[in-house]
Coordinates of C-alpha atoms in Angstrom, one line a residue:
M38 CA 51.2 -10.7 3.6
H39 CA 54.7 -12.1 3.0
D40 CA 56.3 -9.7 0.7
E41 CA 59.8 -11.8 0.1
F42 CA 60.7 -15.1 -0.2
L43 CA 63.9 -17.2 -0.2
C44 CA 63.9 -20.3 -2.4
H45 CA 66.6 -23.0 -2.7
V46 CA 67.1 -26.4 -4.6
T47 CA 68.9 -29.0 -3.4
A48 CA 70.2 -32.3 -4.8
Y49 CA 70.9 -35.0 -1.8
G50 CA 72.9 -38.2 -2.2
V51 CA 75.5 -40.3 -0.4
C52 CA 79.1 -40.1 -0.5
G53 CA 81.4 -42.1 1.2
G54 CA 78.8 -43.3 3.3
R55 CA 77.4 -40.0 4.3
R56 CA 74.3 -37.9 2.9
I57 CA 75.6 -34.9 1.2
G58 CA 73.6 -31.8 -0.2
V59 CA 74.9 -30.2 -3.6
P60 CA 72.8 -26.6 -3.9
L61 CA 71.4 -26.6 -7.5
G62 CA 70.2 -22.5 -7.0
T63 CA 69.1 -20.2 -4.8
Y64 CA 66.8 -17.2 -5.6
R65 CA 65.8 -14.2 -3.2
A66 CA 62.0 -13.6 -4.8
P67 CA 60.7 -10.0 -4.4
T68 CA 57.3 -11.4 -5.0
L69 CA 55.3 -14.9 -4.2
A70 CA 54.4 -14.9 -8.0
L71 CA 58.0 -14.9 -8.5
A72 CA 59.0 -17.3 -5.8
L73 CA 56.3 -20.0 -7.5
W74 CA 57.5 -19.4 -10.9
W75 CA 61.2 -19.9 -10.0
L76 CA 59.9 -23.5 -7.9
R77 CA 58.2 -24.6 -11.0
D78 CA 61.4 -23.4 -13.5
R79 CA 63.9 -25.1 -11.1
A80 CA 61.5 -28.1 -11.1
S81 CA 61.0 -28.5 -14.7
W82 CA 65.1 -28.0 -15.4
I83 CA 65.7 -30.8 -13.1
A84 CA 62.9 -33.2 -15.2
E85 CA 64.5 -31.9 -18.5
R86 CA 68.2 -32.8 -17.3
L87 CA 67.3 -36.1 -16.3
D88 CA 64.6 -37.1 -18.3
P89 CA 65.3 -34.9 -21.6
R90 CA 62.8 -35.1 -24.6
P91 CA 64.2 -37.1 -27.7
D92 CA 62.9 -34.3 -30.0
G93 CA 64.7 -31.7 -27.6
G94 CA 68.4 -31.9 -28.6
H95 CA 70.6 -33.7 -31.1
F96 CA 71.0 -37.2 -29.5
P97 CA 72.9 -39.9 -31.1
P98 CA 71.2 -43.1 -31.8
S99 CA 69.8 -45.4 -28.9
A100 CA 71.3 -42.7 -26.2
L101 CA 68.1 -42.2 -24.5
V102 CA 66.3 -45.6 -23.0
P103 CA 63.2 -46.1 -21.0
V104 CA 64.0 -47.0 -17.7
A105 CA 62.6 -49.8 -16.2
D106 CA 58.7 -49.7 -14.8
G107 CA 59.6 -49.9 -11.2
V108 CA 62.1 -47.1 -11.3
P109 CA 61.2 -44.2 -9.6
D110 CA 60.6 -41.2 -12.0
V111 CA 61.4 -37.9 -10.7
P112 CA 61.5 -36.1 -13.7
G113 CA 57.5 -37.3 -14.2
V114 CA 56.6 -36.3 -10.4
L115 CA 58.5 -33.2 -11.0
R116 CA 56.3 -32.0 -14.4
A117 CA 53.2 -33.4 -12.6
W118 CA 54.0 -31.0 -9.4
C119 CA 54.5 -28.2 -12.0
A120 CA 51.2 -29.1 -13.5
D121 CA 49.2 -29.3 -11.0
V122 CA 47.3 -25.9 -10.2
E123 CA 45.5 -27.2 -6.9
Q124 CA 49.3 -27.8 -5.6
Q125 CA 50.2 -24.5 -6.9
E126 CA 48.0 -23.0 -4.9
L127 CA 48.6 -25.0 -1.6
V128 CA 52.0 -23.8 -1.7
A129 CA 50.9 -20.0 -2.6
D130 CA 48.8 -20.4 0.3
E131 CA 51.5 -21.9 3.0
L132 CA 53.9 -19.4 1.4
A133 CA 51.7 -16.5 2.1
G134 CA 50.5 -17.7 5.4
G135 CA 54.7 -17.8 6.3
R136 CA 55.2 -21.2 6.4
L137 CA 58.4 -23.2 4.9
V138 CA 57.3 -25.1 1.9
R139 CA 59.2 -28.2 0.8
V140 CA 58.5 -30.2 -2.4
A141 CA 60.7 -33.5 -2.7
A142 CA 61.4 -36.1 -5.3
S143 CA 63.7 -38.9 -4.8
D144 CA 64.8 -42.0 -6.9
D145 CA 67.3 -44.7 -6.0
T146 CA 70.1 -42.3 -5.6
T147 CA 69.2 -38.9 -5.5
E148 CA 66.5 -36.4 -3.2
Y149 CA 66.1 -33.3 -4.9
E150 CA 64.5 -30.8 -2.9
L151 CA 63.2 -27.6 -3.7
L152 CA 62.2 -25.1 -0.1
A153 CA 61.2 -21.5 0.1
E154 CA 60.3 -19.8 2.6
S155 CA 59.2 -16.1 3.8
V156 CA 61.9 -13.9 4.2
D157 CA 59.7 -12.2 7.1
A158 CA 58.9 -15.1 9.0
L159 CA 62.3 -15.9 9.0
R160 CA 63.3 -12.4 10.6
M161 CA 60.5 -13.2 13.1
Q162 CA 62.0 -16.3 14.0
R163 CA 64.9 -14.6 15.4
T164 CA 63.3 -11.7 17.2
V165 CA 61.9 -14.4 19.2
P166 CA 64.0 -15.1 22.4
A167 CA 66.1 -18.3 22.2
L168 CA 65.6 -20.9 24.6
V169 CA 69.0 -21.2 26.9
L170 CA 69.3 -24.0 29.0
P171 CA 71.9 -24.3 31.9
V172 CA 74.2 -27.4 31.5
G173 CA 75.7 -29.1 34.3

């Protein structure tokens, strides 16, 4: 069983023709349960900032408007992922098995990525001898 997990949230977009990543948070979770909680919390946090609930704060009249039907619904995807028990169990199983987990949602301008991996698995990878090839 892997005991500690490194979690990251990053937003990627294009600036000046280059793909740029903006870190939105990192957490070193001491347990699997806390890693899962943090990933769900960050997914909810992103969804709420992209699509605030009209009753969640004081917004001027007409400040919030629905988007067109064809626009990708990143907040909806993230909220659905948080509420999907089967997906949460799958993520837990993958992390417990020492595998990297990536959850991503994109709209027209930005990709939002949640990553988690076992610290133990990272340490084990470092102990594997590097492949060294002669050049020239």
